[in-house]
Amino acid sequence: MKLCPKCKTLYSELLDVCPKCGIEAPEDSDSAAEPDRKARTRGWIGIVIGIPSFIGFLYLIYFLYSLLAK
């Protein structure tokens, strides 16, 4: 369902104009926000996985260095 910004009438998504006042429906802001949300989610996943992986890699290098130094 769409909501008319002028008269606040709910109408079908199949219609391009409001049946009560005739104003054209604006573009959905939800569909434009979806790629932004996905990009932010991918960024957080990269941080959550990347930082512990980097710390683990540094620990592995330290561990291998300590084995070779003996």
Coordinates of C-alpha atoms in Angstrom, one line a residue:
M1 CA 0.0 0.0 0.0
K2 CA 1.1 3.5 -0.7
L3 CA 0.3 6.6 1.3
C4 CA -0.5 9.9 -0.5
P5 CA 1.7 12.7 0.8
K6 CA -1.0 15.3 0.1
C7 CA -4.3 13.8 1.4
K8 CA -2.9 10.8 3.4
T9 CA -5.1 8.3 1.6
L10 CA -3.9 4.7 1.3
Y11 CA -4.1 3.2 -2.1
S12 CA -2.8 0.2 -4.1
E13 CA 0.8 0.0 -5.3
L14 CA -0.5 -0.8 -8.7
L15 CA -1.7 2.8 -9.2
D16 CA 0.6 5.6 -10.2
V17 CA -1.5 8.4 -9.0
C18 CA -3.7 8.9 -5.9
P19 CA -7.3 8.1 -6.7
K20 CA -8.6 10.9 -4.3
C21 CA -6.5 13.9 -5.2
G22 CA -4.6 12.8 -8.4
I23 CA -1.1 13.5 -7.2
E24 CA 1.6 11.3 -8.6
A25 CA 3.3 8.9 -6.1
P26 CA 6.9 9.9 -5.1
E27 CA 9.6 7.3 -5.5
D28 CA 10.0 4.9 -2.6
S29 CA 12.7 6.0 -0.2
D30 CA 12.9 2.5 1.2
S31 CA 14.2 1.0 -2.1
A32 CA 16.9 3.7 -2.2
A33 CA 18.0 3.0 1.4
E34 CA 18.4 -0.7 0.8
P35 CA 21.8 -0.6 -1.0
D36 CA 23.1 1.8 1.7
R37 CA 22.0 -0.6 4.5
K38 CA 23.7 -3.6 2.7
A39 CA 26.9 -1.6 2.2
R40 CA 27.0 -0.7 5.9
T41 CA 26.3 -4.3 6.8
R42 CA 29.2 -5.5 4.6
G43 CA 31.4 -2.9 6.2
W44 CA 30.6 -4.1 9.7
I45 CA 31.1 -7.7 8.7
G46 CA 34.5 -6.8 7.3
I47 CA 35.5 -5.1 10.6
V48 CA 34.1 -7.9 12.8
I49 CA 35.9 -10.6 10.9
G50 CA 39.0 -8.6 9.7
I51 CA 40.2 -7.3 13.0
P52 CA 40.2 -10.6 14.9
S53 CA 41.8 -12.3 11.8
F54 CA 44.6 -9.7 11.8
I55 CA 45.2 -10.1 15.5
G56 CA 45.3 -13.9 15.0
F57 CA 47.8 -13.5 12.2
L58 CA 50.0 -11.3 14.3
Y59 CA 49.8 -13.9 17.1
L60 CA 50.8 -16.6 14.7
I61 CA 53.8 -14.7 13.5
Y62 CA 54.8 -14.0 17.1
F63 CA 54.3 -17.7 18.0
L64 CA 56.4 -18.9 15.0
Y65 CA 59.1 -16.4 15.7
S66 CA 59.3 -17.5 19.4
L67 CA 59.6 -21.2 18.2
L68 CA 62.4 -20.4 15.8
A69 CA 64.3 -18.1 18.3
K70 CA 64.9 -21.0 20.7

